[in-house]
mmCIF file of C-alpha atoms (C1' of nucleotides) in Angstrom:
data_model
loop_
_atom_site.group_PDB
_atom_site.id
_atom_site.type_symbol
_atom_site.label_atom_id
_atom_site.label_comp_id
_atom_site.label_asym_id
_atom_site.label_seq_id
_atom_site.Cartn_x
_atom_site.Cartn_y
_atom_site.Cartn_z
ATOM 1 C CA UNK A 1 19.354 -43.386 35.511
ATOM 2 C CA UNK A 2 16.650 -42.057 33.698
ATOM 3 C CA UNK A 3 15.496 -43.811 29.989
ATOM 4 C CA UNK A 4 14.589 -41.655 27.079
ATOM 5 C CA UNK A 5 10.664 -42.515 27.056
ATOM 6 C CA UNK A 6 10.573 -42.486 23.565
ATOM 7 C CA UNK A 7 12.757 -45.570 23.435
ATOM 8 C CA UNK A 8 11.308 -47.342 26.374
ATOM 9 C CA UNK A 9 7.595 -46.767 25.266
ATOM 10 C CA UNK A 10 8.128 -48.528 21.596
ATOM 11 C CA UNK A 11 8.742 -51.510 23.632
ATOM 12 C CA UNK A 12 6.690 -54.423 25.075
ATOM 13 C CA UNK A 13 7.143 -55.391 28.729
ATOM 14 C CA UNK A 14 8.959 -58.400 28.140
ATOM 15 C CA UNK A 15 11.090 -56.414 25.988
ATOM 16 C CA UNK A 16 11.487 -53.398 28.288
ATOM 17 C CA UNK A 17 12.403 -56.155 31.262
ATOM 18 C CA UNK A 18 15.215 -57.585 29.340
ATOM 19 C CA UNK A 19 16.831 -53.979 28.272
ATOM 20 C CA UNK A 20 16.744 -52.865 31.539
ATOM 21 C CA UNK A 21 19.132 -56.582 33.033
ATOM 22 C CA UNK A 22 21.374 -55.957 30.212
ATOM 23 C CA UNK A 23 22.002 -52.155 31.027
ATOM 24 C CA UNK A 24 22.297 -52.775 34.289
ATOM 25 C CA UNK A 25 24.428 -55.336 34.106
ATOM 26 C CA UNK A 26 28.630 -54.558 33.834
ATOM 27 C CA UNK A 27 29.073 -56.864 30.850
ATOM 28 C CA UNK A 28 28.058 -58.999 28.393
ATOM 29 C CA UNK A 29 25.342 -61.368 29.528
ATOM 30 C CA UNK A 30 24.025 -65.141 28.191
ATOM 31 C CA UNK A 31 20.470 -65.305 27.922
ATOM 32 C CA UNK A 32 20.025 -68.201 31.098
ATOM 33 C CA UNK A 33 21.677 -65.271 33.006
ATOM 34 C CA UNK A 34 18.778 -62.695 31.801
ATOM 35 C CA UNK A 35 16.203 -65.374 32.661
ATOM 36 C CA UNK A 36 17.823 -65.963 35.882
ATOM 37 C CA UNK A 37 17.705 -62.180 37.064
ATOM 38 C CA UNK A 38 14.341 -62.102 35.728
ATOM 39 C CA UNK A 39 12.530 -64.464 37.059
ATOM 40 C CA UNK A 40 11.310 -63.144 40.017
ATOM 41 C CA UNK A 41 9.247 -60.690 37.164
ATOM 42 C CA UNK A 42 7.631 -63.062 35.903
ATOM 43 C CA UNK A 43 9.986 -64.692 33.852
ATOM 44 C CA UNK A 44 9.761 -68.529 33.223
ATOM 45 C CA UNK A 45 10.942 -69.618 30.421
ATOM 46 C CA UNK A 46 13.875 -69.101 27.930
ATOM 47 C CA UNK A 47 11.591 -68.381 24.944
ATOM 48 C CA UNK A 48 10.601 -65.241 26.590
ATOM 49 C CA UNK A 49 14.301 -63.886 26.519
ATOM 50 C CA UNK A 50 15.283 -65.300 23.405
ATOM 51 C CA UNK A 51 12.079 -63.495 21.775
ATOM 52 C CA UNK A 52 12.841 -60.164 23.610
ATOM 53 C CA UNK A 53 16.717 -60.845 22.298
ATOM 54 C CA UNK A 54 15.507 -61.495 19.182
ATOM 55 C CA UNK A 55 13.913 -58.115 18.530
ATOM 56 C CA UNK A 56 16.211 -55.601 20.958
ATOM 57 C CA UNK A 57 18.360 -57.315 17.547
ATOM 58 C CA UNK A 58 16.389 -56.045 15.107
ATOM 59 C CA UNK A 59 16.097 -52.503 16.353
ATOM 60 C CA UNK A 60 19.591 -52.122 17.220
ATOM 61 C CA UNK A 61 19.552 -51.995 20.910
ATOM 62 C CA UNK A 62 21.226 -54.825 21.237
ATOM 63 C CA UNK A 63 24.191 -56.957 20.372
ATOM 64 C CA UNK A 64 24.861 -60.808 19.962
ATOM 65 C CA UNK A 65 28.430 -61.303 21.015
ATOM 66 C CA UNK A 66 28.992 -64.437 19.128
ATOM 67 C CA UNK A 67 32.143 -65.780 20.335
ATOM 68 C CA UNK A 68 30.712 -65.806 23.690
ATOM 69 C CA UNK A 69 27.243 -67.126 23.179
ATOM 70 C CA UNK A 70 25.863 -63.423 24.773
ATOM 71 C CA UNK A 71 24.475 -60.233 24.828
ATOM 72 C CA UNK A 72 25.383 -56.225 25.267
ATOM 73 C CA UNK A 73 23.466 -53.201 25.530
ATOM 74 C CA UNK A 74 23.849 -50.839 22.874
ATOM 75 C CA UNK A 75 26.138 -48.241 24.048
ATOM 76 C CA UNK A 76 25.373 -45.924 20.747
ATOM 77 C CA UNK A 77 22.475 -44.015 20.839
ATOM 78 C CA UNK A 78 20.926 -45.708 18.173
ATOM 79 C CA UNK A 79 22.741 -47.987 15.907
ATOM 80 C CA UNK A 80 21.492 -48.187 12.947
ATOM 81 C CA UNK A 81 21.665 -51.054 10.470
ATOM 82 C CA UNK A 82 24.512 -49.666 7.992
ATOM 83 C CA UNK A 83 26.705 -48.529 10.641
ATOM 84 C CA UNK A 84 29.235 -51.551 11.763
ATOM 85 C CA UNK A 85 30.227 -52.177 15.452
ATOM 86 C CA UNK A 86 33.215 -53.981 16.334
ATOM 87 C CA UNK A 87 33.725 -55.567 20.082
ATOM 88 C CA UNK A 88 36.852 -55.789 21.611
ATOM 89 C CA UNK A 89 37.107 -58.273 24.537
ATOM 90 C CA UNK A 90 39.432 -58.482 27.617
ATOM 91 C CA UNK A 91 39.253 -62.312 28.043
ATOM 92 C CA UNK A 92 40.729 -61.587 31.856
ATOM 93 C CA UNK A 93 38.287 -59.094 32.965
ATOM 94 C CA UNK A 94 35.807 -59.547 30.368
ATOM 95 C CA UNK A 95 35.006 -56.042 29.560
ATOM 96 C CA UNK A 96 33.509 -55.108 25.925
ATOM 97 C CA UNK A 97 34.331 -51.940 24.076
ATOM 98 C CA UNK A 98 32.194 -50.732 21.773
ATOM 99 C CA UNK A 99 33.679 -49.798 18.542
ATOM 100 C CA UNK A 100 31.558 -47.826 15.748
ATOM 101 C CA UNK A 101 33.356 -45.420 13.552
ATOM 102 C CA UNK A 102 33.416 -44.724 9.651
ATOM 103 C CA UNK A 103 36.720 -46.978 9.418
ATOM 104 C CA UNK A 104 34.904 -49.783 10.697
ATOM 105 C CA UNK A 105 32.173 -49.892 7.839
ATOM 106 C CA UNK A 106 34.572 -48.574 5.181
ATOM 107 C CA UNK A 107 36.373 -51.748 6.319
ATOM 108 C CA UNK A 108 33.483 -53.919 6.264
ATOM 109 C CA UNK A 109 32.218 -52.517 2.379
ATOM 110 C CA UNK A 110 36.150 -53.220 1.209
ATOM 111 C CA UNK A 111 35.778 -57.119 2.488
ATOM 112 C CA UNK A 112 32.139 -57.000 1.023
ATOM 113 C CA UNK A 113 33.426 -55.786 -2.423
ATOM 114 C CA UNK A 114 36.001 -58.087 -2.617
ATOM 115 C CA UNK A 115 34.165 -61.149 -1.759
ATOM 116 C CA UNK A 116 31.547 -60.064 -4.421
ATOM 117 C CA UNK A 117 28.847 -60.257 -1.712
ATOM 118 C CA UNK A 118 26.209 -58.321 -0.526
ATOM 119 C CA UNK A 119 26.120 -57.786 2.952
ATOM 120 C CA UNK A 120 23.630 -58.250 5.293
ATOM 121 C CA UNK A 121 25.354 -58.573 8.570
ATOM 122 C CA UNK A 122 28.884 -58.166 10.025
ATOM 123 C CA UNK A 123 30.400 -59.460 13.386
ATOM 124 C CA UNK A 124 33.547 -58.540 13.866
ATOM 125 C CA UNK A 125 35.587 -59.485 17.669
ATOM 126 C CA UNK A 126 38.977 -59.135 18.820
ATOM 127 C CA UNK A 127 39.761 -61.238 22.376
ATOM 128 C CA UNK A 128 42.620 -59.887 23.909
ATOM 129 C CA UNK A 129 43.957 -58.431 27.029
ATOM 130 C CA UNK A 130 43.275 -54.943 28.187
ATOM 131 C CA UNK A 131 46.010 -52.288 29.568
ATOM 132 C CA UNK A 132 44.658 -52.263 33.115
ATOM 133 C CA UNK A 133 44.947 -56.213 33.368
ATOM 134 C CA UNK A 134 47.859 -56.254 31.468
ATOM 135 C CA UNK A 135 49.875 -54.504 34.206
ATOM 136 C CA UNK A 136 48.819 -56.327 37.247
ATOM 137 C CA UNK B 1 43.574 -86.705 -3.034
ATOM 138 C CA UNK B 2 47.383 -86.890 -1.499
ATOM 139 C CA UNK B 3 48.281 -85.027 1.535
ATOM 140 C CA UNK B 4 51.266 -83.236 2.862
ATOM 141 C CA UNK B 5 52.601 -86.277 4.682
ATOM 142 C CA UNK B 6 55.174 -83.771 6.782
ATOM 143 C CA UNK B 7 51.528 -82.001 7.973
ATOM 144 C CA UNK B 8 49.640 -85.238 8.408
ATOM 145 C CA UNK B 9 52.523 -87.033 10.543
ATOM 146 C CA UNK B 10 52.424 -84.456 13.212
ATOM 147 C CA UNK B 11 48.450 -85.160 13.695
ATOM 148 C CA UNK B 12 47.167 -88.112 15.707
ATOM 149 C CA UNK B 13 44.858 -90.304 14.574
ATOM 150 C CA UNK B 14 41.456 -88.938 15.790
ATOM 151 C CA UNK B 15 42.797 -85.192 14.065
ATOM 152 C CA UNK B 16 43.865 -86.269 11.160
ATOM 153 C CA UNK B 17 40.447 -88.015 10.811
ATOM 154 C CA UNK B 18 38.376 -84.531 12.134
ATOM 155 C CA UNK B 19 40.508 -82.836 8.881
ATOM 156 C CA UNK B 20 39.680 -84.985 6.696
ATOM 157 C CA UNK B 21 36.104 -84.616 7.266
ATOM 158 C CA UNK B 22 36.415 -80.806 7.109
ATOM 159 C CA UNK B 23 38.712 -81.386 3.831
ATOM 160 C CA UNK B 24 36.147 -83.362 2.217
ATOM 161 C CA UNK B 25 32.962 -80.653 2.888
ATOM 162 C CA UNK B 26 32.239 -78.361 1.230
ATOM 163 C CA UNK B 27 31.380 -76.071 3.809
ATOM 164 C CA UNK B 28 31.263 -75.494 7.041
ATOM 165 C CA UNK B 29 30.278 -78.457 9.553
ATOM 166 C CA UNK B 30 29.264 -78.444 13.118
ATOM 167 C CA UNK B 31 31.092 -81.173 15.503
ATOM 168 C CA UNK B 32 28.117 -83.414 16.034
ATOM 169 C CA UNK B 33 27.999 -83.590 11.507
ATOM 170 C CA UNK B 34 31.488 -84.398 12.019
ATOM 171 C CA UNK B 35 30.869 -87.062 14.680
ATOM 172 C CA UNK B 36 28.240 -88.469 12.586
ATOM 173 C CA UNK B 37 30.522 -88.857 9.782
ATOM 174 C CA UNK B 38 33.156 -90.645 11.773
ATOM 175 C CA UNK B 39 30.844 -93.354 13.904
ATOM 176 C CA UNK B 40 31.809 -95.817 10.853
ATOM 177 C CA UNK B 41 35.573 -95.048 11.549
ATOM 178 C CA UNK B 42 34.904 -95.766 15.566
ATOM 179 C CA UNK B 43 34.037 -92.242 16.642
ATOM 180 C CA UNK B 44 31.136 -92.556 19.368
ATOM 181 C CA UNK B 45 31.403 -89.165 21.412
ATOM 182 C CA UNK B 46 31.160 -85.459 20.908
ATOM 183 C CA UNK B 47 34.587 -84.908 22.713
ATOM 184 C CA UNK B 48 36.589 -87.008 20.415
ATOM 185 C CA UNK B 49 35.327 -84.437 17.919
ATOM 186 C CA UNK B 50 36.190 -81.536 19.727
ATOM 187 C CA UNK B 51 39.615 -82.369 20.991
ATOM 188 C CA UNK B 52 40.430 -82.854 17.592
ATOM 189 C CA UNK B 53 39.306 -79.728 16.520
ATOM 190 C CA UNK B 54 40.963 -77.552 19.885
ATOM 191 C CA UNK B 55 44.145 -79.074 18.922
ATOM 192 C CA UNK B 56 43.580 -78.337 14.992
ATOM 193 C CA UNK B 57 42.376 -75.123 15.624
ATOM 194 C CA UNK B 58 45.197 -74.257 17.949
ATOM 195 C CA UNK B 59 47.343 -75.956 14.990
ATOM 196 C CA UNK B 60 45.740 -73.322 12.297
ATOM 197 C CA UNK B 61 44.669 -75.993 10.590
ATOM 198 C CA UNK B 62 41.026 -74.941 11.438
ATOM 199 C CA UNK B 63 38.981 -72.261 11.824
ATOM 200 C CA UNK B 64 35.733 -71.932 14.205
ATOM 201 C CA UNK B 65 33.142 -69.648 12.642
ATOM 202 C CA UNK B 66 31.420 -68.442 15.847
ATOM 203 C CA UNK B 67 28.599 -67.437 14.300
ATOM 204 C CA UNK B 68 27.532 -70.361 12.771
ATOM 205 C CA UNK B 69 29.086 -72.642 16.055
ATOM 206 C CA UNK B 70 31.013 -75.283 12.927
ATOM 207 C CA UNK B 71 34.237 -75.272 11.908
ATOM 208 C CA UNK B 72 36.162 -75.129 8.471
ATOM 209 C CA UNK B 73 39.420 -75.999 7.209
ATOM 210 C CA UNK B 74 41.718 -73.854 6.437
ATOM 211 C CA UNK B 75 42.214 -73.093 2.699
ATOM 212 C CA UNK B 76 45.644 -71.323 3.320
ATOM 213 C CA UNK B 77 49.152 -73.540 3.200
ATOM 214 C CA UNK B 78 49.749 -72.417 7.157
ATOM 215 C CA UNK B 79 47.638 -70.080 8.745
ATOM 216 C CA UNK B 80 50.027 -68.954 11.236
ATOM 217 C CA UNK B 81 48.553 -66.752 14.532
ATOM 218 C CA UNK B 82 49.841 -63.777 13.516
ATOM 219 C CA UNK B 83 47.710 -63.487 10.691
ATOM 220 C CA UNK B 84 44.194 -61.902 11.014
ATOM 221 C CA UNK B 85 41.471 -64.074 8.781
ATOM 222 C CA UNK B 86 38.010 -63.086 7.667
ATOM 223 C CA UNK B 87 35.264 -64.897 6.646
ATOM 224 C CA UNK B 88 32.714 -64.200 3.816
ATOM 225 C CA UNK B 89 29.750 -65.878 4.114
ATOM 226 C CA UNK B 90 26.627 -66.635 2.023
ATOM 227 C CA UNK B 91 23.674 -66.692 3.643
ATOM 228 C CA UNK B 92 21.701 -68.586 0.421
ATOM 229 C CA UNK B 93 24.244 -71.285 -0.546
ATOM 230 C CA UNK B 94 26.019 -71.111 2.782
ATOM 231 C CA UNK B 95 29.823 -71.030 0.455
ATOM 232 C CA UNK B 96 32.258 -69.843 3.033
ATOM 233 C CA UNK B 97 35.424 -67.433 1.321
ATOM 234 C CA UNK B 98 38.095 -67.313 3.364
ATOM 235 C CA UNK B 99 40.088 -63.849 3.507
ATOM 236 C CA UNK B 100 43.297 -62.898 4.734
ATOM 237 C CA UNK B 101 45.239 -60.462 3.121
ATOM 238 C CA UNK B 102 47.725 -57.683 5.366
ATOM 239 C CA UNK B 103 44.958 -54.949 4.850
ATOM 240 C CA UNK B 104 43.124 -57.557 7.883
ATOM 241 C CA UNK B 105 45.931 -57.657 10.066
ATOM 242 C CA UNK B 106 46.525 -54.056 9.870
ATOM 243 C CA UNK B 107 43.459 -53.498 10.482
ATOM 244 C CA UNK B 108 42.567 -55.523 13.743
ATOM 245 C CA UNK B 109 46.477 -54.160 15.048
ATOM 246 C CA UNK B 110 44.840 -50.335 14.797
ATOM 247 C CA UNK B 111 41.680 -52.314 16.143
ATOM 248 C CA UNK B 112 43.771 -52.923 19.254
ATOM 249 C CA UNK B 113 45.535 -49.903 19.302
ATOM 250 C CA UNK B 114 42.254 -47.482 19.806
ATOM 251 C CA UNK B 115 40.951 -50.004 22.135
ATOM 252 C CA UNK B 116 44.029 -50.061 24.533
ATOM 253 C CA UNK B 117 44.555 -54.072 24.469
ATOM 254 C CA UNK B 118 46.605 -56.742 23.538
ATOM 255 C CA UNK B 119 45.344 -58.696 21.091
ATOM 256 C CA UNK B 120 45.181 -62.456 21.506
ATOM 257 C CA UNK B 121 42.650 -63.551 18.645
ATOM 258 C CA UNK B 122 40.325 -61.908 16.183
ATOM 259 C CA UNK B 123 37.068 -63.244 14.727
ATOM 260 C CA UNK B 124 35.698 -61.864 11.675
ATOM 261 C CA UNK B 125 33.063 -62.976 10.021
ATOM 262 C CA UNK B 126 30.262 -60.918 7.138
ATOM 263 C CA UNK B 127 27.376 -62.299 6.008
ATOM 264 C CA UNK B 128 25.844 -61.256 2.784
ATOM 265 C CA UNK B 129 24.488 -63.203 -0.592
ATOM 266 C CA UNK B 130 27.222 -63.911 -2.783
ATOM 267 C CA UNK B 131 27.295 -62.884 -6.478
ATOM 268 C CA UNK B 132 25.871 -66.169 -7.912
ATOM 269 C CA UNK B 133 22.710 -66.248 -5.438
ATOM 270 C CA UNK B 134 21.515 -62.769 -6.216
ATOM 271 C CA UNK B 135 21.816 -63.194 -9.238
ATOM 272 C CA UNK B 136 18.750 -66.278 -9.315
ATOM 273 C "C1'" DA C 1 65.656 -100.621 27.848
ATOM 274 C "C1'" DT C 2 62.997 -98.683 31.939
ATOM 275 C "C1'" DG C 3 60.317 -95.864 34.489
ATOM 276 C "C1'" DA C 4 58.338 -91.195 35.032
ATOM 277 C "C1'" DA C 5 55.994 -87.679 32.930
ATOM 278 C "C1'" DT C 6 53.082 -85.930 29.330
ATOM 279 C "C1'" DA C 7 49.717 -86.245 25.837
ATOM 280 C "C1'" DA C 8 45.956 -88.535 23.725
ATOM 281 C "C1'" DT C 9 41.933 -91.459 23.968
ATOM 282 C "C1'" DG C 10 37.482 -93.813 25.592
ATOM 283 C "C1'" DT C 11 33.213 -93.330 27.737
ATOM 284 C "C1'" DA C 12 29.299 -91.839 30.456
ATOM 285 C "C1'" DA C 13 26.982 -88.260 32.283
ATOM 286 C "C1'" DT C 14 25.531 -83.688 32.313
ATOM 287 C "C1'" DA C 15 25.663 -78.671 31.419
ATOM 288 C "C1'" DA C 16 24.680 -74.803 28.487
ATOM 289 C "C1'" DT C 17 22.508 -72.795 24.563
ATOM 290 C "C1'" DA C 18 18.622 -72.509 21.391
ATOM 291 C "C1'" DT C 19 14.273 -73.671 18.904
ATOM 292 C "C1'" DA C 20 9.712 -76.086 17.589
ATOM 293 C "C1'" DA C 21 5.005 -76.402 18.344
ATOM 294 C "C1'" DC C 22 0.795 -74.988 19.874
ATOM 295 C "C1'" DA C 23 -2.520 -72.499 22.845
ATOM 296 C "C1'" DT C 24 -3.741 -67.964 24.582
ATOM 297 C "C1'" DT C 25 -3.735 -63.077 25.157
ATOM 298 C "C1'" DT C 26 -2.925 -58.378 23.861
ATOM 299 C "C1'" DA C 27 -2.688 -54.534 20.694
ATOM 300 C "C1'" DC C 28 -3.792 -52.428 16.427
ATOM 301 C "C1'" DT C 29 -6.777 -51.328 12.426
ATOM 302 C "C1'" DT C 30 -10.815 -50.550 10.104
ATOM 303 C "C1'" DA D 1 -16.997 -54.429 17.721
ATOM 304 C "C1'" DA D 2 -14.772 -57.666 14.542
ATOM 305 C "C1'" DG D 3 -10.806 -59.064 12.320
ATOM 306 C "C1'" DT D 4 -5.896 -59.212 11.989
ATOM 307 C "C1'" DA D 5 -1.238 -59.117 13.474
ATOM 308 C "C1'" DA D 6 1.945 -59.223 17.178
ATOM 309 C "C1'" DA D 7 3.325 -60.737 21.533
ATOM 310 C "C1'" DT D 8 3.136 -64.018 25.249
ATOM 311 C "C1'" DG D 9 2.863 -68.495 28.019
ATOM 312 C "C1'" DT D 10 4.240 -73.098 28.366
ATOM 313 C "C1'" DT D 11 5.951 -77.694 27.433
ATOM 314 C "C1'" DA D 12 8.930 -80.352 25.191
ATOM 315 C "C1'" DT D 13 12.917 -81.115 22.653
ATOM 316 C "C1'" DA D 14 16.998 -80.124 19.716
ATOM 317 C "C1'" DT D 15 21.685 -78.608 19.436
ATOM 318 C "C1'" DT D 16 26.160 -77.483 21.138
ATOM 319 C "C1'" DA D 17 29.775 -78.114 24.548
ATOM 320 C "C1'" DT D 18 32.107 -79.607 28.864
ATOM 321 C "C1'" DT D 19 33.157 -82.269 33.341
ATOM 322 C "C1'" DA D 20 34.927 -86.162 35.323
ATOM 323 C "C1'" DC D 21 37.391 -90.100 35.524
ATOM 324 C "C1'" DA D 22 39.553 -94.339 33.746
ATOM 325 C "C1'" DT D 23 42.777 -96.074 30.301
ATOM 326 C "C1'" DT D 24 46.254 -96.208 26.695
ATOM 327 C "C1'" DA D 25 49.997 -94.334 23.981
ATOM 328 C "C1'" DT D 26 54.031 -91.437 23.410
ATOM 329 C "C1'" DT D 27 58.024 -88.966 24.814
ATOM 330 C "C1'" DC D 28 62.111 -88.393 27.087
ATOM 331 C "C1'" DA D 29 65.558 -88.478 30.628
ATOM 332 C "C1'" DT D 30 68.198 -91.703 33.057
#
DNA sequence: ATGAATAATGTAATAATATAACATTTACTT
DNA sequence: AAGTAAATGTTATATTATTACATTATTCAT
């Protein structure tokens, strides 16, 4: 699976190395788990992931799943700061959906407006059980 | 400050101490601020906390906002499951609003509908500066 | 009432997640 | 090339949460 260069190339090794165990990975991931897989890179210590984490953030490439102290791959192209994702979680198989449509920020600006707050940051998961697991 | 005594009576001990504590804040607290507010009322572990706060939670009594790992009370009368909840919160003064109006539900049911799964438990949670901090 | 089952508690130990502090290296800019 | 900012390496430690097992309290059917 090939990466768009112009992606890859903006980012440091360390950086880069971490992407790549969250894309290839099936689901969400904690960051012990990262530093697990990449330790035979190099990796030794959990500062190295959390930094990495820490900025994949900030541009957008990745996601903090809060209620389950871990982290996603962006599935978006690029997901910029205004638009809001929402994650919905099978808690039997454990796979995320990505969810990032208008409805979601429009939602988001509503509950802004009517807490008379400026936001900065939403985080929005449902836990549930998905159709496949639902009929076994 | 009186209390509900048909509410209280159905809480042990150890939970009706844990709500207190979260009654009394006034904001958010994490389990080990709780424990340390309860050593001088006997508590001496973390899990005294946090079987208090399972069984409050599962109660809707309390609320855990994941992205902050502390919990809050719930300002509602009964905050029953069915009932989708969001929570405001200012990233300054760290004042927690509590939302849950039908327009949440509704929209964590279509949430579940696009996404295919049954929905077991929603978390919701914006982060923004509130009216008052921008203002300074 | 009594004994069995269930729920709650006490306590110690440890696991899992995250950050502080400081030294060093790399990359970027002029 | 020198100076600055960003990233990295490494150790130690802080914070959050759970496992395991013993004990006590409560509930409930008989």
């Amino acid at each position: 699976m090939l990466q768009d260069p112009n992606i890859d190339s903006s980012l440091t090794k360390n950086q880069s190395l971490v992407l790549e165990s969250l894309n290839d990975a099936r689901g969400p991931l904690s960051a012990y788990s990262i530093l697990d897989k990449l330790r035979n890179k190099g990796f030794k210590a959990p500062l190295q992931v959390y930094r990495a984490l820490d900025k994949l953030t900030e541009f957008g490439f990745v996601h903090r799943l809060e209620s389950l102290n871990s982290f996603i791959a962006c599935k978006h192209a690029s997901c910029d700061d205004s638009a809001a994702t929402a994650f919905v979680i099978c808690d039997s198989c454990e796979v995320v959906q990505e969810m990032s449509d208008i409805s979601i920020s429009n939602f988001m600006a509503v509950l802004a407006n009517k807490a008379s707050v400026k936001p900065i940051k939403s985080n929005i998961e449902l836990h549930g059980i998905c159709n496949d697991c639902e009929k076994k």
